[in-house]
Amino acid sequence: MSPLLKYPGESSNDALSPEAKAFAHSRRTFLFKLSILLNAAVGTVLAVPLVGYLLGPVVKDSDAGAVGSWIKIGEADDFPVGETRLADFQSPVTQLGDGETGKVACWVRRVADRQFQVFAVNCAHLGCPVRWFAQARLFMCPCHGGAYYQDGSRAAGPPERGLFEYRTKLDGNSLVIHAGDMPTLATQASCKERPLIQIAPAQAATRSIPWQT
Ligand code: FES
């Protein structure tokens, strides 16, 4: 029997040779260090999402200046002249751990070599994502039949205005947009320097009522 093996009740390893004792000691030390290492690794893996959750608001606050910043959505060459393509960008208001949900889709129309239009995908009626139909050259909303021309202006349906449009510029060969603000009827996606033209409240129909005339 190996000198390292002991039967139950066999209490000491006094009978072991100094070499066997040293070996047993170094093995215990190794297993102890290995267990510490594994515990540290597991603790780190578990701590990352927790720390991200706790620090999320702080990171968000410190990053507040990024709201409305210029964000690259691709190279100009990614968008052929005359075509409209779907693109996405990382929202500047996302938090640590948002992952794919932090991406925002947009429609990019390249009008001319250095002229672009970038639209929010959300319908100006109630926010459903609109789709681009190249043959018809229309954006169509699947929810209530809203339709927009290729330049984003309203064509038909319940929306009271055209698609929300981001400001764009070329930074070298990169297409960048002014993003971060949620497009609503009160704020445009790019509203800092060129305020949204507010929609005038719908005029009440002035119909004469026969028994009042
Ligand atoms: Fe698009 Fe209503 S949400 S038409």
Short mmCIF file of C-alpha atoms in Angstrom, two decimals, residues 107 120-133 138-148 156-159 163:
data_model
loop_
_atom_site.label_atom_id
_atom_site.label_comp_id
_atom_site.label_asym_id
_atom_site.label_seq_id
_atom_site.Cartn_x
_atom_site.Cartn_y
_atom_site.Cartn_z
CA TRP A 107 -33.28 54.00 -43.06
CA ALA A 120 -36.00 56.92 -37.96
CA VAL A 121 -37.68 53.60 -38.68
CA ASN A 122 -40.60 54.46 -36.45
CA CYS A 123 -43.80 55.63 -38.03
CA ALA A 124 -44.75 59.17 -37.06
CA HIS A 125 -48.24 57.95 -36.15
CA LEU A 126 -47.80 55.45 -33.31
CA GLY A 127 -44.25 54.29 -33.80
CA CYS A 128 -44.50 51.01 -35.70
CA PRO A 129 -41.38 50.26 -37.76
CA VAL A 130 -41.92 51.23 -41.38
CA ARG A 131 -40.63 49.17 -44.29
CA TRP A 132 -39.12 50.39 -47.53
CA PHE A 133 -40.64 49.10 -50.77
CA LEU A 138 -42.58 54.16 -50.63
CA PHE A 139 -42.15 53.56 -46.92
CA MET A 140 -45.16 51.63 -45.68
CA CYS A 141 -46.32 51.17 -42.11
CA PRO A 142 -47.84 47.76 -41.37
CA CYS A 143 -49.96 48.96 -38.47
CA HIS A 144 -52.51 51.39 -39.88
CA GLY A 145 -51.50 51.83 -43.50
CA GLY A 146 -49.40 54.95 -43.16
CA ALA A 147 -47.30 55.65 -46.25
CA TYR A 148 -44.37 57.98 -46.90
CA ALA A 156 -51.12 58.75 -47.03
CA GLY A 157 -52.73 57.31 -43.94
CA PRO A 158 -53.05 58.49 -40.36
CA PRO A 159 -49.57 59.99 -39.79
CA LEU A 163 -40.79 60.43 -41.06
#
